[in-house]
Amino acid sequence: MSADKHLQSWQERFEMAEAMQPLLGKLYRNQGVEVLVYGKPLLNASTIEIIKAHRLVRRHIGEKLRLRESFPFVEALSKLSVKHCKVDIGKLAINYWRDNADASQIQAYMTKELEQGLNFGDDVESKDVVLYGFGRIGRLLARLMIEKTGKSNKLCLRAIVLRGGKKGDLEKRASLLRRDSVHGPFNGSVEVDEENNAIIANGTYIQIIYANSPDQVDYTLYGINNALVVDNTGIWKDEDGLGLHLKSKGASKVLLTAPAKGAIKNVVYGVNENDILPEDMIVSAASCTTNAITPVLKAVNDKYGIENGHVETIHSYTNDQNLIDNYHSADRRGRSAPLNMVITETGAAKAVAKALPVMEGKLTGNAIRVPTPNVSMAIISVNLNGETNRDELNEYLKDIALTSELKNQVDYTDSTEIVSSDLVGSRYAGVVDSQATIADGKRAILYVWYDNEFGYSCQVVGVMQKMLGLTTLSLPEA
């Protein structure tokens, strides 16, 4: 191909991606439809991100997907009354073009394939959500909910509860939402309403409430009723502490963004969210590491069976460590986080059994905190009941990432160059690094990357939706 043809091809792709953007926006704003290309979300994606999502298809299945081949499917989707669904137009387009050369039947094909999504969820009312705390996870949850703002969005962020309330606090909180050293600037506009103590982000009006205890808020004063309170402070972890939230008027359920103590259900979305019953008032979304490893362990156990194993997490430092050497109640965590690797304990391996009971007593675990601000890795070493090899195990996990019920939790990479910073912003619970896989006979070692902040937050949103009865279809099913 000549230099001019390369440029012409790029221009055509760029223009096609630009034409796709308004359709993608309207589909979500008006119908609650999120469009994906082989698992990569296109909502709020730039033209370059749309082009790159299409290029990745070849890495997944060995076939090209050109924008001119997928664009007619976005157009056809925009003409259907499909609602509250995730629609993978990449898979729909590939499946269609494998058997057809005529574009005239695309609309009929889409109508048939997406029949389940026609007017889906129209009878579901919007649900109020309150964030109790506004730290690393709280701010990312806010970003995730705000990015989905639209009249079809049923998950509504209504308020944020904070301690303090000193002069200038509101503007500082807004500034932390606007700018993030790890995840970059907020995608949109953030305004402060000082008079009414509120933040307005991309048109979402968020009441800021100051309180010193979970039971000291009357949410109904702000028009908030039957709200799900998402406690991301990590202060209260048992029924007595978290139950304080339920004493506040207007609060109906509580979700903890940390491992819970006692009989509270620890839920890993994609694995055991169906354990959540309507009568469950308090639920935990477990930890970032438990969310990263449980889907992969489930997939491996389903096929080969796991006799026992060990999980070592190489975890980015967190806010509970010290910047410089100072007193800390926990062993070793008092030493400077940006300057040291710090061995510490993790309950994630044992916590897996709360979401996946078949793993009870089979795993041990430890953690090493390292001088990076985000993105961690779990090294999973297991002894299997059945035999396998590296290529077979990788092919199986690749299929899990693309076509299984765990496709929204497990991602897969075959890159030989990928490093931790490349995974910042990953929306998956965990990403299998196939180049590092070791497998021989009944022994296997898997390396799983995870964005311990953003990927985990995406998992939390899934649990929120389940607790509130907000079901989203993923189409096509295979």
Short mmCIF file of C-alpha atoms in Angstrom, two decimals:
data_model
loop_
_atom_site.label_atom_id
_atom_site.label_comp_id
_atom_site.label_asym_id
_atom_site.label_seq_id
_atom_site.Cartn_x
_atom_site.Cartn_y
_atom_site.Cartn_z
CA MET A 1 0.00 0.00 0.00
CA SER A 2 1.38 3.41 -0.95
CA ALA A 3 1.89 6.20 1.59
CA ASP A 4 -1.13 8.07 0.19
CA LYS A 5 -3.34 5.02 0.55
CA HIS A 6 -2.30 4.55 4.18
CA LEU A 7 -3.30 8.14 4.91
CA GLN A 8 -6.56 7.77 3.00
CA SER A 9 -7.40 4.58 4.92
CA TRP A 10 -6.73 6.33 8.21
CA GLN A 11 -8.88 9.28 7.20
CA GLU A 12 -11.77 6.98 6.33
CA ARG A 13 -11.55 5.21 9.69
CA PHE A 14 -11.35 8.51 11.54
CA GLU A 15 -14.42 9.91 9.79
CA MET A 16 -16.35 6.69 10.40
CA ALA A 17 -15.49 6.80 14.11
CA GLU A 18 -16.60 10.46 14.25
CA ALA A 19 -19.91 9.53 12.64
CA MET A 20 -20.36 6.75 15.17
CA GLN A 21 -19.95 8.96 18.25
CA PRO A 22 -23.30 10.83 18.22
CA LEU A 23 -25.17 7.56 17.68
CA LEU A 24 -23.35 5.94 20.62
CA GLY A 25 -24.19 8.92 22.83
CA LYS A 26 -27.88 8.97 21.95
CA LEU A 27 -28.20 5.22 22.43
CA TYR A 28 -27.04 5.55 26.00
CA ARG A 29 -28.69 8.85 26.93
CA ASN A 30 -32.08 7.93 25.49
CA GLN A 31 -32.19 4.15 25.80
CA GLY A 32 -29.58 3.12 28.35
CA VAL A 33 -27.73 1.06 25.74
CA GLU A 34 -23.96 0.68 26.14
CA VAL A 35 -22.16 -0.32 22.94
CA LEU A 36 -19.03 -2.45 23.07
CA VAL A 37 -16.55 -3.97 20.62
CA TYR A 38 -15.37 -7.31 21.96
CA GLY A 39 -15.80 -6.14 25.52
CA LYS A 40 -14.28 -2.68 25.03
CA PRO A 41 -16.87 -0.01 25.94
CA LEU A 42 -17.39 2.79 23.42
CA LEU A 43 -19.43 5.06 25.70
CA ASN A 44 -17.69 8.45 25.87
CA ALA A 45 -14.83 7.01 23.80
CA SER A 46 -12.75 9.33 21.61
CA THR A 47 -12.40 8.70 17.87
CA ILE A 48 -8.95 7.22 18.46
CA GLU A 49 -10.27 4.92 21.20
CA ILE A 50 -13.00 3.67 18.85
CA ILE A 51 -10.41 2.92 16.16
CA LYS A 52 -8.14 1.15 18.66
CA ALA A 53 -11.03 -0.96 19.98
CA HIS A 54 -11.62 -2.22 16.43
CA ARG A 55 -7.93 -2.97 15.92
CA LEU A 56 -7.91 -5.14 19.06
CA VAL A 57 -10.46 -7.51 17.51
CA ARG A 58 -7.77 -9.05 15.33
CA ARG A 59 -5.71 -9.85 18.42
CA HIS A 60 -8.69 -11.61 19.95
CA ILE A 61 -9.97 -13.70 17.05
CA GLY A 62 -7.44 -13.38 14.24
CA GLU A 63 -9.87 -11.48 12.01
CA LYS A 64 -10.08 -7.78 11.14
CA LEU A 65 -13.14 -5.75 11.94
CA ARG A 66 -13.24 -2.59 9.87
CA LEU A 67 -15.25 0.40 11.00
CA ARG A 68 -17.15 0.38 7.72
CA GLU A 69 -18.22 -3.17 8.63
CA SER A 70 -19.39 -2.31 12.16
CA PHE A 71 -20.95 1.10 11.45
CA PRO A 72 -24.10 -0.32 9.79
CA PHE A 73 -24.75 -2.32 12.98
CA VAL A 74 -24.62 0.82 15.11
CA GLU A 75 -27.04 2.46 12.68
CA ALA A 76 -29.36 -0.55 12.82
CA LEU A 77 -29.19 -0.57 16.63
CA SER A 78 -30.15 3.11 16.75
CA LYS A 79 -33.40 2.24 14.96
CA LEU A 80 -34.43 -0.39 17.51
CA SER A 81 -36.17 0.15 20.87
CA VAL A 82 -33.56 -1.91 22.69
CA LYS A 83 -33.12 -0.60 26.23
CA HIS A 84 -30.90 -1.07 29.29
CA CYS A 85 -28.49 -3.45 27.59
CA LYS A 86 -24.85 -3.88 26.80
CA VAL A 87 -24.63 -4.65 23.09
CA ASP A 88 -21.40 -5.94 21.56
CA ILE A 89 -21.60 -4.78 17.97
CA GLY A 90 -18.16 -6.25 17.32
CA LYS A 91 -19.38 -9.78 17.93
CA LEU A 92 -22.64 -9.14 16.04
CA ALA A 93 -20.76 -7.78 13.02
CA ILE A 94 -18.18 -10.58 12.91
CA ASN A 95 -20.89 -13.24 13.23
CA TYR A 96 -22.92 -11.64 10.45
CA TRP A 97 -20.13 -11.08 7.92
CA ARG A 98 -18.88 -14.65 8.34
CA ASP A 99 -22.08 -15.94 6.76
CA ASN A 100 -23.30 -12.98 4.71
CA ALA A 101 -21.99 -10.67 2.03
CA ASP A 102 -25.22 -8.67 1.64
CA ALA A 103 -25.70 -5.68 3.96
CA SER A 104 -29.40 -5.43 3.16
CA GLN A 105 -30.34 -7.96 5.86
CA ILE A 106 -28.48 -6.31 8.74
CA GLN A 107 -31.58 -4.62 10.20
CA ALA A 108 -33.53 -7.90 10.20
CA TYR A 109 -30.55 -9.71 11.70
CA MET A 110 -30.20 -7.16 14.50
CA THR A 111 -33.92 -7.25 15.27
CA LYS A 112 -33.74 -11.02 15.72
CA GLU A 113 -30.48 -11.08 17.69
CA LEU A 114 -31.53 -8.31 20.09
CA GLU A 115 -35.14 -9.35 20.60
CA GLN A 116 -34.60 -9.86 24.35
CA GLY A 117 -33.60 -6.25 24.75
CA LEU A 118 -36.65 -4.68 23.15
CA ASN A 119 -38.13 -2.28 25.73
CA PHE A 120 -36.27 -4.19 28.46
CA GLY A 121 -36.50 -2.65 31.93
CA ASP A 122 -39.02 0.06 31.08
CA ASP A 123 -40.99 -0.73 34.24
CA VAL A 124 -38.02 -0.29 36.59
CA GLU A 125 -37.93 2.89 38.69
CA SER A 126 -34.80 4.93 39.29
CA LYS A 127 -32.91 4.15 42.49
CA ASP A 128 -31.19 6.60 44.83
CA VAL A 129 -27.56 6.06 45.83
CA VAL A 130 -25.61 7.79 48.59
CA LEU A 131 -21.82 7.61 48.86
CA TYR A 132 -20.73 7.58 52.50
CA GLY A 133 -17.13 8.76 52.24
CA PHE A 134 -15.31 10.27 49.28
CA GLY A 135 -11.85 8.72 49.18
CA ARG A 136 -10.14 6.80 46.36
CA ILE A 137 -13.00 4.37 45.77
CA GLY A 138 -15.75 6.88 46.53
CA ARG A 139 -14.53 9.32 43.89
CA LEU A 140 -14.17 6.60 41.26
CA LEU A 141 -17.67 5.34 42.02
CA ALA A 142 -18.89 8.91 41.53
CA ARG A 143 -17.11 9.10 38.17
CA LEU A 144 -18.61 5.79 37.05
CA MET A 145 -22.15 6.83 37.98
CA ILE A 146 -21.82 10.33 36.53
CA GLU A 147 -20.47 9.06 33.19
CA LYS A 148 -23.76 7.20 32.75
CA THR A 149 -25.91 10.27 33.32
CA GLY A 150 -28.99 10.26 31.11
CA LYS A 151 -32.75 9.97 31.31
CA SER A 152 -32.50 6.20 30.94
CA ASN A 153 -30.01 5.87 33.80
CA LYS A 154 -31.66 4.16 36.75
CA LEU A 155 -28.68 4.38 39.13
CA CYS A 156 -28.81 7.92 40.51
CA LEU A 157 -26.09 9.44 42.67
CA ARG A 158 -28.01 11.76 44.98
CA ALA A 159 -25.65 12.60 47.84
CA ILE A 160 -22.19 12.28 49.36
CA VAL A 161 -21.77 12.19 53.13
CA LEU A 162 -18.56 13.62 54.62
CA ARG A 163 -17.08 14.41 57.98
CA GLY A 164 -15.91 17.94 58.70
CA GLY A 165 -17.39 20.85 56.84
CA LYS A 166 -14.65 23.42 57.36
CA LYS A 167 -14.44 26.49 55.18
CA GLY A 168 -13.25 25.62 51.70
CA ASP A 169 -14.01 21.92 52.14
CA LEU A 170 -16.57 21.80 49.33
CA GLU A 171 -14.22 23.29 46.75
CA LYS A 172 -11.42 20.93 47.80
CA ARG A 173 -13.72 17.91 47.39
CA ALA A 174 -14.79 19.15 43.97
CA SER A 175 -11.15 19.65 43.00
CA LEU A 176 -10.32 16.06 43.95
CA LEU A 177 -13.15 14.92 41.69
CA ARG A 178 -11.93 17.13 38.83
CA ARG A 179 -8.30 15.99 38.93
CA ASP A 180 -6.70 12.69 39.77
CA SER A 181 -2.96 12.01 39.66
CA VAL A 182 -3.55 8.37 38.66
CA HIS A 183 -6.75 8.35 36.64
CA GLY A 184 -6.46 11.75 35.00
CA PRO A 185 -8.95 14.61 34.71
CA PHE A 186 -12.68 14.16 35.13
CA ASN A 187 -14.40 13.75 31.77
CA GLY A 188 -16.70 16.74 31.91
CA SER A 189 -17.46 19.75 34.07
CA VAL A 190 -17.67 20.04 37.86
CA GLU A 191 -19.32 23.06 39.49
CA VAL A 192 -19.76 24.00 43.14
CA ASP A 193 -23.02 25.35 44.57
CA GLU A 194 -21.77 26.85 47.85
CA GLU A 195 -25.16 28.24 48.85
CA ASN A 196 -26.88 24.84 48.73
CA ASN A 197 -23.84 22.73 49.64
CA ALA A 198 -23.81 20.76 46.42
CA ILE A 199 -21.62 19.66 43.56
CA ILE A 200 -22.99 19.62 40.02
CA ALA A 201 -21.08 17.25 37.75
CA ASN A 202 -22.16 16.85 34.10
CA GLY A 203 -25.65 17.94 35.11
CA THR A 204 -25.89 15.54 38.07
CA TYR A 205 -26.89 17.44 41.21
CA ILE A 206 -25.10 15.87 44.18
CA GLN A 207 -26.02 17.01 47.67
CA ILE A 208 -23.07 17.22 50.07
CA ILE A 209 -24.07 16.28 53.62
CA TYR A 210 -21.82 16.61 56.66
CA ALA A 211 -22.24 14.10 59.50
CA ASN A 212 -20.07 12.51 62.17
CA SER A 213 -21.92 9.21 62.36
CA PRO A 214 -23.90 7.02 59.92
CA ASP A 215 -27.07 7.31 62.04
CA GLN A 216 -27.12 11.13 62.13
CA VAL A 217 -28.54 11.84 58.66
CA ASP A 218 -32.11 12.37 57.56
CA TYR A 219 -31.91 11.74 53.83
CA THR A 220 -35.61 12.43 53.31
CA LEU A 221 -34.93 16.13 53.97
CA TYR A 222 -33.12 16.12 50.61
CA GLY A 223 -35.81 14.14 48.78
CA ILE A 224 -33.82 10.92 49.03
CA ASN A 225 -35.78 7.76 49.78
CA ASN A 226 -35.04 4.04 49.99
CA ALA A 227 -31.42 4.79 49.21
CA LEU A 228 -28.54 2.38 48.91
CA VAL A 229 -25.75 3.76 51.08
CA VAL A 230 -22.32 2.78 49.79
CA ASP A 231 -19.89 2.93 52.70
CA ASN A 232 -16.38 3.38 51.31
CA THR A 233 -14.77 4.63 54.52
CA GLY A 234 -13.66 1.20 55.74
CA ILE A 235 -14.34 2.28 59.34
CA TRP A 236 -17.28 -0.05 60.00
CA LYS A 237 -17.09 -3.67 58.85
CA ASP A 238 -19.59 -5.61 60.96
CA GLU A 239 -23.38 -5.66 61.28
CA ASP A 240 -23.42 -3.45 64.36
CA GLY A 241 -21.35 -0.71 62.75
CA LEU A 242 -22.83 -0.84 59.26
CA GLY A 243 -26.31 -1.21 60.74
CA LEU A 244 -26.04 2.37 61.97
CA HIS A 245 -26.69 3.49 58.39
CA LEU A 246 -30.10 1.83 58.47
CA LYS A 247 -31.12 4.02 61.41
CA SER A 248 -31.01 7.09 59.17
CA LYS A 249 -34.32 8.03 57.56
CA GLY A 250 -34.31 7.41 53.81
CA ALA A 251 -31.64 4.67 53.87
CA SER A 252 -32.79 1.14 53.06
CA LYS A 253 -29.65 -0.89 52.25
CA VAL A 254 -25.90 -0.72 52.80
CA LEU A 255 -23.00 -1.84 50.64
CA LEU A 256 -19.47 -2.01 52.07
CA THR A 257 -16.53 -1.54 49.71
CA ALA A 258 -14.22 -3.72 51.80
CA PRO A 259 -14.24 -7.26 53.20
CA ALA A 260 -16.92 -7.64 55.88
CA LYS A 261 -16.77 -9.42 59.20
CA GLY A 262 -19.25 -11.92 60.59
CA ALA A 263 -22.17 -13.29 58.61
CA ILE A 264 -22.36 -10.44 56.07
CA LYS A 265 -22.27 -11.79 52.52
CA ASN A 266 -19.05 -11.04 50.62
CA VAL A 267 -19.99 -10.76 46.95
CA VAL A 268 -17.75 -10.90 43.87
CA TYR A 269 -19.84 -9.67 40.99
CA GLY A 270 -19.95 -12.22 38.19
CA VAL A 271 -19.40 -15.12 40.59
CA ASN A 272 -21.94 -15.09 43.42
CA GLU A 273 -24.09 -11.98 43.00
CA ASN A 274 -27.13 -14.25 42.84
CA ASP A 275 -26.58 -14.95 46.53
CA ILE A 276 -27.92 -11.46 47.17
CA LEU A 277 -31.55 -11.75 48.27
CA PRO A 278 -34.14 -8.95 48.43
CA GLU A 279 -34.09 -9.18 52.23
CA ASP A 280 -30.31 -8.65 52.47
CA MET A 281 -29.91 -5.19 53.99
CA ILE A 282 -26.10 -5.22 54.35
CA VAL A 283 -23.71 -6.66 51.74
CA SER A 284 -19.96 -6.48 51.16
CA ALA A 285 -18.28 -6.18 47.75
CA ALA A 286 -15.20 -7.96 49.21
CA SER A 287 -11.71 -6.64 48.40
CA CYS A 288 -10.03 -5.64 45.15
CA THR A 289 -7.76 -8.71 45.32
CA THR A 290 -10.61 -11.11 46.06
CA ASN A 291 -12.45 -9.68 43.06
CA ALA A 292 -9.37 -10.07 40.87
CA ILE A 293 -8.61 -13.70 41.68
CA THR A 294 -12.00 -15.31 42.33
CA PRO A 295 -13.30 -15.22 38.71
CA VAL A 296 -10.03 -16.72 37.40
CA LEU A 297 -10.00 -19.37 40.14
CA LYS A 298 -13.62 -20.24 39.35
CA ALA A 299 -12.80 -20.66 35.67
CA VAL A 300 -9.78 -22.88 36.37
CA ASN A 301 -11.63 -24.93 38.98
CA ASP A 302 -14.63 -25.47 36.69
CA LYS A 303 -12.44 -27.11 34.05
CA TYR A 304 -9.56 -28.74 35.91
CA GLY A 305 -10.43 -28.76 39.60
CA ILE A 306 -8.10 -27.16 42.15
CA GLU A 307 -6.58 -29.29 44.89
CA ASN A 308 -4.79 -26.46 46.69
CA GLY A 309 -2.70 -23.38 46.03
CA HIS A 310 -1.10 -20.12 47.10
CA VAL A 311 -1.78 -16.53 46.04
CA GLU A 312 0.91 -13.87 46.31
CA THR A 313 -0.27 -10.33 45.63
CA ILE A 314 2.13 -7.65 44.43
CA HIS A 315 0.02 -4.71 45.54
CA SER A 316 0.43 -0.98 45.03
CA TYR A 317 0.76 0.98 48.25
CA THR A 318 -2.43 2.35 49.76
CA ASN A 319 -3.46 5.33 51.84
CA ASP A 320 -3.14 3.45 55.13
CA GLN A 321 0.67 3.31 54.74
CA ASN A 322 3.07 6.12 55.62
CA LEU A 323 4.76 8.36 53.06
CA ILE A 324 7.85 8.45 55.27
CA ASP A 325 8.89 6.29 58.20
CA ASN A 326 6.57 6.88 61.14
CA TYR A 327 4.56 5.03 63.74
CA HIS A 328 1.95 2.57 62.44
CA SER A 329 0.00 0.04 64.45
CA ALA A 330 0.49 -2.67 61.81
CA ASP A 331 3.74 -4.55 61.30
CA ARG A 332 6.06 -3.01 58.68
CA ARG A 333 3.46 -0.57 57.33
CA GLY A 334 5.08 2.26 59.21
CA ARG A 335 7.99 2.25 56.79
CA SER A 336 7.95 4.63 53.83
CA ALA A 337 5.58 3.28 51.16
CA PRO A 338 7.20 5.03 48.14
CA LEU A 339 10.66 3.78 49.12
CA ASN A 340 10.14 0.17 50.17
CA MET A 341 8.67 -3.16 49.25
CA VAL A 342 6.69 -4.15 52.34
CA ILE A 343 5.64 -7.68 53.19
CA THR A 344 2.19 -7.73 54.76
CA GLU A 345 -0.71 -10.06 55.22
CA THR A 346 -3.84 -10.40 53.09
CA GLY A 347 -7.08 -12.14 53.82
CA ALA A 348 -8.00 -12.25 50.13
CA ALA A 349 -7.03 -15.91 49.59
CA LYS A 350 -9.21 -17.11 52.47
CA ALA A 351 -11.96 -14.65 51.52
CA VAL A 352 -12.31 -16.34 48.13
CA ALA A 353 -14.22 -19.13 49.88
CA LYS A 354 -16.95 -16.69 50.91
CA ALA A 355 -17.76 -16.09 47.25
CA LEU A 356 -16.66 -19.50 45.96
CA PRO A 357 -17.29 -22.09 48.74
CA VAL A 358 -15.64 -24.91 46.77
CA MET A 359 -12.30 -23.22 47.54
CA GLU A 360 -12.76 -23.47 51.32
CA GLY A 361 -9.44 -24.32 53.00
CA LYS A 362 -7.57 -24.70 49.70
CA LEU A 363 -5.67 -21.40 49.46
CA THR A 364 -3.01 -19.56 51.39
CA GLY A 365 -1.96 -16.00 50.67
CA ASN A 366 0.45 -13.19 51.36
CA ALA A 367 1.04 -9.71 50.00
CA ILE A 368 3.92 -7.44 49.12
CA ARG A 369 3.17 -3.73 48.95
CA VAL A 370 5.35 -2.07 46.29
CA PRO A 371 6.21 1.58 45.42
CA THR A 372 3.59 2.14 42.71
CA PRO A 373 0.37 4.13 43.28
CA ASN A 374 -2.03 1.85 41.40
CA VAL A 375 -2.39 -1.47 39.53
CA SER A 376 -1.47 -4.69 41.28
CA MET A 377 -0.76 -8.29 40.36
CA ALA A 378 -1.83 -11.62 41.81
CA ILE A 379 0.42 -14.62 41.25
CA ILE A 380 -1.79 -17.68 41.55
CA SER A 381 0.04 -20.99 42.03
CA VAL A 382 -2.27 -24.00 42.08
CA ASN A 383 -2.13 -27.78 42.05
CA LEU A 384 -4.82 -29.15 39.74
CA ASN A 385 -6.82 -32.36 39.74
CA GLY A 386 -6.52 -32.61 35.94
CA GLU A 387 -3.55 -32.15 33.66
CA THR A 388 -2.94 -29.29 31.27
CA ASN A 389 -0.19 -27.34 29.55
CA ARG A 390 0.56 -23.68 28.92
CA ASP A 391 -1.03 -23.42 25.48
CA GLU A 392 -4.18 -25.30 26.45
CA LEU A 393 -4.67 -23.31 29.64
CA ASN A 394 -4.10 -19.99 27.88
CA GLU A 395 -6.54 -20.88 25.10
CA TYR A 396 -9.15 -21.81 27.68
CA LEU A 397 -8.70 -18.55 29.62
CA LYS A 398 -8.81 -16.56 26.38
CA ASP A 399 -12.17 -18.16 25.62
CA ILE A 400 -13.35 -17.36 29.16
CA ALA A 401 -12.47 -13.70 28.56
CA LEU A 402 -14.27 -13.54 25.23
CA THR A 403 -17.37 -15.71 25.41
CA SER A 404 -18.11 -16.97 28.93
CA GLU A 405 -20.35 -15.63 31.67
CA LEU A 406 -17.17 -14.21 33.21
CA LYS A 407 -16.28 -12.11 30.16
CA ASN A 408 -17.05 -8.88 32.02
CA GLN A 409 -14.74 -9.85 34.88
CA VAL A 410 -11.81 -11.57 33.16
CA ASP A 411 -9.68 -9.94 30.48
CA TYR A 412 -6.77 -11.54 28.64
CA THR A 413 -3.61 -10.18 27.09
CA ASP A 414 -0.96 -11.81 24.95
CA SER A 415 1.25 -8.71 24.81
CA THR A 416 4.94 -9.27 25.50
CA GLU A 417 5.43 -5.62 26.44
CA ILE A 418 2.60 -4.85 28.86
CA VAL A 419 3.49 -3.31 32.24
CA SER A 420 1.46 -2.12 35.20
CA SER A 421 0.81 1.45 34.01
CA ASP A 422 -0.80 0.07 30.84
CA LEU A 423 -3.59 -1.35 33.01
CA VAL A 424 -4.60 1.94 34.69
CA GLY A 425 -8.29 2.36 33.96
CA SER A 426 -8.97 -1.31 33.19
CA ARG A 427 -12.62 -2.05 33.87
CA TYR A 428 -12.04 -5.74 34.46
CA ALA A 429 -11.69 -7.45 37.82
CA GLY A 430 -8.51 -9.10 36.55
CA VAL A 431 -6.42 -9.42 33.38
CA VAL A 432 -4.67 -12.72 32.67
CA ASP A 433 -1.11 -12.16 31.40
CA SER A 434 -0.79 -15.16 29.09
CA GLN A 435 2.89 -14.57 28.36
CA ALA A 436 3.72 -15.30 32.00
CA THR A 437 1.58 -18.44 32.34
CA ILE A 438 3.40 -21.55 33.52
CA ALA A 439 1.62 -24.92 33.29
CA ASP A 440 2.87 -28.47 33.24
CA GLY A 441 0.88 -31.51 34.19
CA LYS A 442 -1.12 -30.80 37.32
CA ARG A 443 0.73 -27.62 38.28
CA ALA A 444 -0.10 -24.12 37.03
CA ILE A 445 1.00 -20.58 37.82
CA LEU A 446 -1.07 -17.64 36.56
CA TYR A 447 -0.24 -13.94 36.62
CA VAL A 448 -3.29 -11.71 36.91
CA TRP A 449 -3.07 -7.90 36.67
CA TYR A 450 -5.75 -5.70 38.22
CA ASP A 451 -6.44 -2.03 38.62
CA ASN A 452 -7.06 -2.24 42.34
CA GLU A 453 -8.96 1.06 42.24
CA PHE A 454 -10.88 1.42 38.98
CA GLY A 455 -11.39 -2.26 38.11
CA TYR A 456 -12.62 -2.89 41.64
CA SER A 457 -14.96 0.12 41.47
CA CYS A 458 -16.53 -1.32 38.32
CA GLN A 459 -17.19 -4.53 40.24
CA VAL A 460 -18.77 -2.53 43.07
CA VAL A 461 -21.16 -0.86 40.61
CA GLY A 462 -22.27 -4.32 39.49
CA VAL A 463 -23.11 -5.27 43.07
CA MET A 464 -24.96 -1.96 43.53
CA GLN A 465 -27.12 -2.71 40.51
CA LYS A 466 -27.85 -6.22 41.75
CA MET A 467 -28.86 -4.99 45.22
CA LEU A 468 -31.22 -2.46 43.64
CA GLY A 469 -32.73 -4.91 41.15
CA LEU A 470 -31.28 -3.09 38.15
CA THR A 471 -30.57 -5.87 35.69
CA THR A 472 -28.61 -5.20 32.51
CA LEU A 473 -28.68 -7.65 29.62
CA SER A 474 -25.49 -8.45 27.73
CA LEU A 475 -26.19 -9.17 24.07
CA PRO A 476 -25.40 -11.26 22.15
CA GLU A 477 -25.28 -13.91 24.85
CA ALA A 478 -22.43 -15.82 23.18
#
